[in-house]
Coordinates of C-alpha atoms in Angstrom, one line a residue:
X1 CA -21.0 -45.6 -48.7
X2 CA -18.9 -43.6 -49.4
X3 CA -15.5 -45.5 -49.0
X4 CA -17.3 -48.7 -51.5
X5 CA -17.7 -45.7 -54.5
X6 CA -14.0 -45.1 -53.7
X7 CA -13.2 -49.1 -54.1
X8 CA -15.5 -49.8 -56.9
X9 CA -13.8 -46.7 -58.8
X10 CA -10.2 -48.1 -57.6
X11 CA -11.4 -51.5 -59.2
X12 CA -12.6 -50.4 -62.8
X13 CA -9.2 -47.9 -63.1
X14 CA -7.1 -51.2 -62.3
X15 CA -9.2 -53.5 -64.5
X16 CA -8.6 -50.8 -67.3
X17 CA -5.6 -50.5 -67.2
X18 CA -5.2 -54.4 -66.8
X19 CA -6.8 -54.3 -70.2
X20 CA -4.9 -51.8 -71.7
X21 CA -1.4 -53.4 -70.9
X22 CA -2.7 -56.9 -71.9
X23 CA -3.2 -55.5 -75.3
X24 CA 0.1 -54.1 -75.8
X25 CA 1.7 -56.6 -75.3
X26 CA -0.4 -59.3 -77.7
X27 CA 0.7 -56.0 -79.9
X28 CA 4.2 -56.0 -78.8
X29 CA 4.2 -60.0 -79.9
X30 CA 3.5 -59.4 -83.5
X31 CA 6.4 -57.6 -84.4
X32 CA 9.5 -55.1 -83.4
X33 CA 7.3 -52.8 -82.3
X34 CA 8.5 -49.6 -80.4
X35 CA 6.1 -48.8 -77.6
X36 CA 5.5 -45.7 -75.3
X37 CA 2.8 -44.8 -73.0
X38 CA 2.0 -41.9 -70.8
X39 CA 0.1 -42.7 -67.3
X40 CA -2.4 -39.4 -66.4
X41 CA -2.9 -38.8 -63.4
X42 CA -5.7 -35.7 -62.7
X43 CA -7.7 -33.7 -60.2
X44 CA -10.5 -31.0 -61.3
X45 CA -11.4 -28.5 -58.5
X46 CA -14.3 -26.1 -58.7
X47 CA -14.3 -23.6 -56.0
X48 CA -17.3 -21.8 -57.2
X49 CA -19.8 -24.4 -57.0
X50 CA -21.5 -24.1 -53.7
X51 CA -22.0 -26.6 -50.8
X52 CA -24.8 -29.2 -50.7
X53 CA -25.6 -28.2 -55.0
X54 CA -25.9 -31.6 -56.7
X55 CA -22.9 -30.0 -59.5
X56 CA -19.4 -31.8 -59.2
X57 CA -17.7 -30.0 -57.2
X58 CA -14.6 -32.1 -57.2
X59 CA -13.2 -35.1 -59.0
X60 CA -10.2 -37.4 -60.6
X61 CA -9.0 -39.2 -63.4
X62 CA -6.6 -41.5 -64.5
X63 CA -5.6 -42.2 -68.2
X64 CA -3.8 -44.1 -69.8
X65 CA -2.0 -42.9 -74.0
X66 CA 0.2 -45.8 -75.3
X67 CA 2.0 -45.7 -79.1
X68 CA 2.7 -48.4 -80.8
X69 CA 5.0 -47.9 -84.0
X70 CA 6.8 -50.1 -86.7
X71 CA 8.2 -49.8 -89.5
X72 CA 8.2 -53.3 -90.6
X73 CA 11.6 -53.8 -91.7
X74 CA 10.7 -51.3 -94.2
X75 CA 12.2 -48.3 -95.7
X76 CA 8.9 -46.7 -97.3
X77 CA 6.4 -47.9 -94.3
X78 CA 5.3 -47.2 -90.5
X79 CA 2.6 -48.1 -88.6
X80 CA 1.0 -46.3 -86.0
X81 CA -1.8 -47.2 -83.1
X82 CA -2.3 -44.8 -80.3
X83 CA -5.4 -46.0 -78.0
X84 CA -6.0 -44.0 -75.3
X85 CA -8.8 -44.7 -72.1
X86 CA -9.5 -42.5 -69.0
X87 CA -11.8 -43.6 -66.1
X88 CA -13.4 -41.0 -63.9
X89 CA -13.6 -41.3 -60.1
X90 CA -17.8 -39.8 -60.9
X91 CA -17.8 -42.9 -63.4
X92 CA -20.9 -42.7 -66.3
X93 CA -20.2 -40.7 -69.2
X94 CA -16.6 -38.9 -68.0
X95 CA -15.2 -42.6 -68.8
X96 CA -14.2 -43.0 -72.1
X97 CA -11.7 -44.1 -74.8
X98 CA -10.6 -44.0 -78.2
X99 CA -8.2 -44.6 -80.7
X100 CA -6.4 -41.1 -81.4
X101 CA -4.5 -43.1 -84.2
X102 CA -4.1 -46.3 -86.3
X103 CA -2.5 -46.1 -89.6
X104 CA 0.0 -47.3 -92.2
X105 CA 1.9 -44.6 -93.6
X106 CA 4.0 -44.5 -96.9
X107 CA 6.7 -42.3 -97.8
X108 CA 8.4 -42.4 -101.3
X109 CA 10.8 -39.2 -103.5
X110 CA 8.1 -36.3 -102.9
X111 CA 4.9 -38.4 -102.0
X112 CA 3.5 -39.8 -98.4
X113 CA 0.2 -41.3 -98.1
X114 CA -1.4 -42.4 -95.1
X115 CA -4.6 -44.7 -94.7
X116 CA -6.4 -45.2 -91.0
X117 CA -7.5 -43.5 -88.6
X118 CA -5.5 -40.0 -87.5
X119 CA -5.2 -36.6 -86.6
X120 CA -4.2 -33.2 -88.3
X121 CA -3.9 -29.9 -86.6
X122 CA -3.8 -26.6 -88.5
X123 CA -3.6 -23.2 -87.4
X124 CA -0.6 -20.5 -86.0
X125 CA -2.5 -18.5 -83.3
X126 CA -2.8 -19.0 -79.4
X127 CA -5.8 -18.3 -78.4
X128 CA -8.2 -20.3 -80.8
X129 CA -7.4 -22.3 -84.4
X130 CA -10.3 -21.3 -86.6
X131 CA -9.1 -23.1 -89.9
X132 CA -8.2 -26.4 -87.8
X133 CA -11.2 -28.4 -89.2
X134 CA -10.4 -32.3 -89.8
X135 CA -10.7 -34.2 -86.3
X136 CA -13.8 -33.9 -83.9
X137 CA -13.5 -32.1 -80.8
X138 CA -12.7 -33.9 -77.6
X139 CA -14.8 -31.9 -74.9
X140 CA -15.0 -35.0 -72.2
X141 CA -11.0 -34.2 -72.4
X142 CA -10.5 -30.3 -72.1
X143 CA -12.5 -27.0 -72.1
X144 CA -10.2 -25.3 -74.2
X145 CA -10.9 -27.6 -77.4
X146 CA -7.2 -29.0 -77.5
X147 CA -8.4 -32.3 -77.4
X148 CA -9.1 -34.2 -80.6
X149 CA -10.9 -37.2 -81.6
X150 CA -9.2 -39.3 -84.3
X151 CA -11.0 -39.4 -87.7
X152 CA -10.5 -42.0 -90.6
X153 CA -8.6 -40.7 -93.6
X154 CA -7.3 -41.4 -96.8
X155 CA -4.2 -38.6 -97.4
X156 CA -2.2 -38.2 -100.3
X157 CA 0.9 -35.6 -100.2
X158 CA 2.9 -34.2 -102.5
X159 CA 6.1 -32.6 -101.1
X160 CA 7.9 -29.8 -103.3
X161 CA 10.9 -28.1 -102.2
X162 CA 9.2 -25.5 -99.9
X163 CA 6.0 -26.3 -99.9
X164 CA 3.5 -29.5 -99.3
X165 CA 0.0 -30.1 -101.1
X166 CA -2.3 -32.3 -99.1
X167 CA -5.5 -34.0 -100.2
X168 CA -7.8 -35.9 -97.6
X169 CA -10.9 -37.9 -98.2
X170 CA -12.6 -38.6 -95.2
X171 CA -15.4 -41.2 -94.8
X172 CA -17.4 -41.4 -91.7
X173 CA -18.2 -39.1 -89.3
X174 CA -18.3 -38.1 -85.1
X175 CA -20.9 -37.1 -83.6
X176 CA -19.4 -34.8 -80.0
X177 CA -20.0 -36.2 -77.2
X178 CA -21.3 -33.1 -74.7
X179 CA -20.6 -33.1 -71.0
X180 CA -22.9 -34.5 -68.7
X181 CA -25.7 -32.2 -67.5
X182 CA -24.1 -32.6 -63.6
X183 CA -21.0 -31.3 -64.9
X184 CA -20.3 -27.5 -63.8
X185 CA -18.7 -26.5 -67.7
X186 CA -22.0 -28.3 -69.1
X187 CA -24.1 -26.4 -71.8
X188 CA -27.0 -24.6 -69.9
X189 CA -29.6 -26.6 -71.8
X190 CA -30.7 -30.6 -71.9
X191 CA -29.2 -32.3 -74.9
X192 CA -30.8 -35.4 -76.8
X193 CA -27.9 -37.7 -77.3
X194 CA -28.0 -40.0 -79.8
X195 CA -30.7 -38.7 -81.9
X196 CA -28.3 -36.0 -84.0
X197 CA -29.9 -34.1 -87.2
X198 CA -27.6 -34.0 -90.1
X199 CA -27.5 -31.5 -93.5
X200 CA -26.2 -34.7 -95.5
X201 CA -28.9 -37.2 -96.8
X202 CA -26.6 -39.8 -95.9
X203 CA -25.9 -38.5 -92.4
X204 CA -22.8 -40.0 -90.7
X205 CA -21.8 -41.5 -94.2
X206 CA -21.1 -39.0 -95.8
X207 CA -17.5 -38.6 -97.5
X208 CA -15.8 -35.1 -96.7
X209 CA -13.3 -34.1 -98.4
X210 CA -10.2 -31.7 -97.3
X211 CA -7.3 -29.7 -99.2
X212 CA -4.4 -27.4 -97.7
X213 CA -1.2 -26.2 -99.5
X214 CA 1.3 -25.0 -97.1
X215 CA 4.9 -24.0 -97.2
X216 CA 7.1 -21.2 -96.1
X217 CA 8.5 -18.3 -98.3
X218 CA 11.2 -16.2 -96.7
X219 CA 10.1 -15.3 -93.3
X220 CA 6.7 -16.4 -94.3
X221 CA 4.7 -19.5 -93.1
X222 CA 1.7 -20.2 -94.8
X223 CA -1.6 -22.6 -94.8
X224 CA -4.2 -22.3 -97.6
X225 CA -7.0 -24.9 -96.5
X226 CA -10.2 -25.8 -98.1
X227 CA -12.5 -28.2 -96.2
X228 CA -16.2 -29.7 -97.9
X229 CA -18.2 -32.0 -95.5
X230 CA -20.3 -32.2 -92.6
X231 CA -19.1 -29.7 -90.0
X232 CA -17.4 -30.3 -86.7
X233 CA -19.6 -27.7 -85.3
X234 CA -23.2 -28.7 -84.2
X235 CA -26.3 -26.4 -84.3
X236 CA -28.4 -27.0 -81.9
X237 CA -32.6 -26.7 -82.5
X238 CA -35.0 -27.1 -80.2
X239 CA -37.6 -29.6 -79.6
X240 CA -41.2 -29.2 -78.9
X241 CA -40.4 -31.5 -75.1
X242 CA -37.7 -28.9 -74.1
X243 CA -34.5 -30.2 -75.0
X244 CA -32.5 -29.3 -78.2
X245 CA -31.1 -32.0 -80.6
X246 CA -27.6 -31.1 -82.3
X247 CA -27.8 -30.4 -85.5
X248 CA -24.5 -31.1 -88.0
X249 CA -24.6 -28.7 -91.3
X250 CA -23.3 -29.4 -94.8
X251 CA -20.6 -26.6 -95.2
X252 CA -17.8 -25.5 -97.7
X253 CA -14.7 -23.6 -96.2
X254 CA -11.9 -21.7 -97.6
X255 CA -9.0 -21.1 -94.4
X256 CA -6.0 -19.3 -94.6
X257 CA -3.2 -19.0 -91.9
X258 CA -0.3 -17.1 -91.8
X259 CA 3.1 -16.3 -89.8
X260 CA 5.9 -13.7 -90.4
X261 CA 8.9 -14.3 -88.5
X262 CA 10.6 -10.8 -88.0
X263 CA 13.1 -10.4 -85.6
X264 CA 11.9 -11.1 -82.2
X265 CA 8.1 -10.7 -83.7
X266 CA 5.8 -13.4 -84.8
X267 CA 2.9 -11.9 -86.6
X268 CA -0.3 -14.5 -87.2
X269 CA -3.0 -15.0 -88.7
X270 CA -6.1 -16.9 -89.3
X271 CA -9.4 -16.7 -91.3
X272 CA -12.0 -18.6 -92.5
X273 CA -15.4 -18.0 -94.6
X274 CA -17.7 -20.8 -94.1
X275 CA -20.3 -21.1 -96.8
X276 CA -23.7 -23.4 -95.8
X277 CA -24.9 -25.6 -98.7
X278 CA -28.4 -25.8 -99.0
X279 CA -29.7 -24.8 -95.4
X280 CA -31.9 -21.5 -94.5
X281 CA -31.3 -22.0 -91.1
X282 CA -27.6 -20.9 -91.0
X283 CA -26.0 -17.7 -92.8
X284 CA -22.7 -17.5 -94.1
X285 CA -20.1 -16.0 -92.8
X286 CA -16.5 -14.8 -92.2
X287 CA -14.4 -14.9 -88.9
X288 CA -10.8 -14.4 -87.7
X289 CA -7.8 -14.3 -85.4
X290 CA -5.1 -11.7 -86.0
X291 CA -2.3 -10.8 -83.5
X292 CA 1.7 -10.6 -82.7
X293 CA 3.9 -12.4 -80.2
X294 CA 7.3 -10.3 -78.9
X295 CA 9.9 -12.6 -77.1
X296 CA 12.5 -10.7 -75.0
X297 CA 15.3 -13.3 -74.1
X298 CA 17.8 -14.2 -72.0
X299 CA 16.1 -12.0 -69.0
X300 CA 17.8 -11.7 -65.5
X301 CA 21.1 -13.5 -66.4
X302 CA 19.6 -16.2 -69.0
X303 CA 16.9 -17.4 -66.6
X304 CA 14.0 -17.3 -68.6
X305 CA 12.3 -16.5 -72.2
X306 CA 9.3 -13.9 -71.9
X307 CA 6.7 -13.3 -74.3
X308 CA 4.1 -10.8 -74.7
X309 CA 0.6 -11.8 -77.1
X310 CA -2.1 -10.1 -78.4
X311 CA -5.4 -11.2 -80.7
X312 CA -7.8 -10.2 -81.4
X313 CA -11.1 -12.3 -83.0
X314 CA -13.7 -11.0 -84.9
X315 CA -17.2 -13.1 -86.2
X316 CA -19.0 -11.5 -89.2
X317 CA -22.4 -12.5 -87.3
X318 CA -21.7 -10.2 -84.5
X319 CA -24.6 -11.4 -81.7
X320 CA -25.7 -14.5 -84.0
X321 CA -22.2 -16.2 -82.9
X322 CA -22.4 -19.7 -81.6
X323 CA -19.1 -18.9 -80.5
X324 CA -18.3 -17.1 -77.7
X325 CA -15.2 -15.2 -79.2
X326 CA -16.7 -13.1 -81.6
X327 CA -15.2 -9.5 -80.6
X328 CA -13.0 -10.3 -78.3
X329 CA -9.6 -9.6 -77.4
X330 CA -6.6 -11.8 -75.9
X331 CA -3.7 -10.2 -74.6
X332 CA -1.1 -12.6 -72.0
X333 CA 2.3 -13.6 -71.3
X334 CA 4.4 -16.5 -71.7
X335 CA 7.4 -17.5 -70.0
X336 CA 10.1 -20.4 -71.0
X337 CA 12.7 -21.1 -68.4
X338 CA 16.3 -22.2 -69.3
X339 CA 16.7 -24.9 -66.7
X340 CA 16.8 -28.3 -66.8
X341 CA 13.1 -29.0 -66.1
X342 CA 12.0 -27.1 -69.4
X343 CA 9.5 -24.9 -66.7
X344 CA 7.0 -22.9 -68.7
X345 CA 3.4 -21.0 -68.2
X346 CA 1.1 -18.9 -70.0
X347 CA -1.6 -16.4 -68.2
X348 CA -4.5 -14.2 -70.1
X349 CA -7.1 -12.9 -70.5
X350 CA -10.1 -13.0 -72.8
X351 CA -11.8 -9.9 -73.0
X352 CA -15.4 -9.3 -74.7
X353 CA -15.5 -5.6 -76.2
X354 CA -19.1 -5.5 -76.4
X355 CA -20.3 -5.8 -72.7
X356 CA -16.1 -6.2 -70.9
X357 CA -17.4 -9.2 -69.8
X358 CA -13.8 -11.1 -69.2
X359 CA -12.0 -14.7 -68.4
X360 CA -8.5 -15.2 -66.8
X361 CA -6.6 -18.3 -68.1
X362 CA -3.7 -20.1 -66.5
X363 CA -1.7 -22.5 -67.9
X364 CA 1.9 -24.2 -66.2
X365 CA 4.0 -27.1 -66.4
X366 CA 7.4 -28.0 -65.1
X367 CA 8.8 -31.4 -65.7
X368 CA 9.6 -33.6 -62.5
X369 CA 11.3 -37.0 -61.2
X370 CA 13.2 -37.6 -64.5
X371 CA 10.1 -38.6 -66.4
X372 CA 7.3 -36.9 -65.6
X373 CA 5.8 -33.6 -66.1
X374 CA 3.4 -31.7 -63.5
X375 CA 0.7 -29.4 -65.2
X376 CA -1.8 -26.7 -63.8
X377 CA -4.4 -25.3 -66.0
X378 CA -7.0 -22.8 -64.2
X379 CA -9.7 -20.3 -65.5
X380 CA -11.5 -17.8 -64.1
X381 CA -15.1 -16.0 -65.2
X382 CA -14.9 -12.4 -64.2
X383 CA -18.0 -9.9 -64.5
X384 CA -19.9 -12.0 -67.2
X385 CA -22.5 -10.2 -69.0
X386 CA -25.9 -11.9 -67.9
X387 CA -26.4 -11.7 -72.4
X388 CA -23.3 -12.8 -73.2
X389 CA -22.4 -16.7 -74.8
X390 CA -20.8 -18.0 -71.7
X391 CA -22.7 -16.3 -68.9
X392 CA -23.8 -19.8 -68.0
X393 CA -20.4 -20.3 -66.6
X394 CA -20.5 -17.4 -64.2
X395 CA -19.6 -19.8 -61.3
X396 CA -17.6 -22.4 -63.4
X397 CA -13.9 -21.6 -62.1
X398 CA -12.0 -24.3 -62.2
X399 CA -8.1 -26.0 -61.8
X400 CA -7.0 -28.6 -62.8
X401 CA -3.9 -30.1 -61.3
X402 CA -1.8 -33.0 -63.5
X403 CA 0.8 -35.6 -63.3
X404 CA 1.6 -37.2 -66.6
X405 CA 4.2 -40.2 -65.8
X406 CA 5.9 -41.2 -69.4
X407 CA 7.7 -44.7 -69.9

């Protein structure tokens, strides 16, 4: 039985990836188009989970990113499309695909514009990017929220000498898609997919609309963001059969990040107020991330880079959180080594000042054979408060172990 799961999974990750190559190159036909793809090859380990329980315990992946650009023999346009697809040795929901980008983009003087489908990251700190708003959160990808789902945008940019003034309208929305409940990182509770409650009367149609001016002043770098829409962020409210249905608010938000470069310190900064429109089930309020990075370099005889974090994050709803970082401090170290390989890793830890409940984070890559790069990622949940946001993931350790193969 087992060895015909093994073949039937071996035959939908060929097929895939059949599929995938077969459309790049009817793409590739079309025009001079520059094309690069990244093969993923992964294995999630959870060492907590106990023999015989019915949670994964173990399981892999394979994934396949390709780019697609042109510029159309063009001096004002490129084109982007970036599909991306991942098949799941436990099959069901872990497979999945989507397209991270496909757009046309225009550059002119002191103007871009950009029309499609795309991502945008904002934020400076390490350890969480509060004001980073635009795209949908990934969470079949990544536990840490890295991972973002492409969203369809109209930008328009306006580039001075130091600074850049971006405006976004954004039509449609997406819903996230939430871990299956067999999955050990899974929220504690059943979740109705599907049947989503929204603030907007339109729902999923609604049109959202973003702003950010950003720049750099001296040794200042600096993002001031204001986002109006449905938010990325779901409630969740429960239902009279015992499972809870997500719930998407109407929200206006003003962001502001910051980084001062001084010396061999980076000092950061993000924070957000987040205003409901129209909802009594949801308060307003205020959160941030503050903290400093000091590199030492060129440590025993040029070998390596180290730095030394700390933040700290603070939530203005103290126990009402629906975030788990809401006093809580991050203090780790990163290392970058000067050799050929570009070796790096970054270890913390998250720790709650409320109840010292804790988490241990790992994170490591070194590149290998030429082309690839080899990755470990690892967490750890140490002394969880039995009150605290994440105590569901008391036995949720986990490492995963990847080998990206670019060509």
């Amino acid at each position: 039985m087992i060895a015909a799961r093994r073949r039937c999974w071996y035959s939908r990750l060929i097929a895939g990836m059949l599929g995938i190559f077969a459309l790049a190159s009817s793409l590739s036909a079309w025009a001079d188009v520059d094309r690069q793809f990244e093969l993923s090859l992964q294995g999630q380990f959870f060492p907590g989970i106990h023999s015989g329980s019915s949670d994964v315990r173990e399981q892999f992946f394979a994934g396949l990113e390709a780019e697609f650009t042109s510029d159309f023999d063009s001096d004002h346009l490129i084109g982007t499309f970036l599909p991306y697809g991942r098949i799941a040795s436990t099959g069901g929901e872990m497979n999945h695909a989507d397209i991270r980008e496909l757009n046309l983009l225009y550059t002119a003087d002191n103007w871009e514009a950009i029309g499609g489908i795309s991502r945008v990251f904002w934020g400076v700190t390490e350890s969480g990017h509060l004001v980073d708003i635009i795209n949908q959160t990934d969470r079949l990808e990544g536990f840490d929220g890295e991972d973002k789902l492409g969203q369809t945008m109209v930008r328009a940019s306006r580039l001075f000498d130091q600074s850049v003034l971006d405006l976004y309208v954004l039509p449609g929305f997406r819903e996230r898609a939430f871990l299956p409940s067999d999955q050990p990182l899974a929220l504690p509770f059943p979740i109705e997919d599907g049947k989503a409650l929204y603030g907007a009367r339109n729902g999923q149609q609604h049109v959202d609309l973003a702003a950010r001016f950003s720049g750099y002043r001296g040794i200042i770098d600096y993002g001031l963001s204001w986002f109006n829409g449905t938010s990325r962020d779901p409630e969740f409210i429960a239902q009279s059969n015992g499972t809870f249905r997500p719930r998407y608010p109407l929200i206006n938000q003003w962001g502001l990040d910051l980084q001062l470069t001084r010396g061999s310190w980076l000092w950061k900064l993000e924070a957000i107020h987040r205003a409901f429109e129209t909802d009594a089930l949801t308060s307003d309020f205020s959160a941030g991330i503050s903290g400093a990075e000091y590199t030492m370099y060129e440590l025993a005889n040029s070998l390596f880079d180290l730095g030394l974090l700390a933040e700290w994050h603070v939530d203005s709803r103290d126990d009402r959180a629906t975030v788990p970082l809401q006093n809580d401090l991050f203090a780790g170290i990163r290392a970058s080594f000067n050799d050929t390989q570009s070796s790096e890793f970054l270890a913390g830890v998250f720790s709650d000042l409320d109840d010292s409940s804790s988490s241990f984070r790992l994170e490591a890559s070194r590149r290998v054979l030429g082309d690839a790069r080899i990755t470990l990622e690892a967490q750890s949940f140490i002394d969880v408060d039995p009150n605290n946001a994440i105590s569901y993931l008391q036995d949720s350790d986990f490492i995963v172990l990847s080998l990206q193969l670019f060509f």
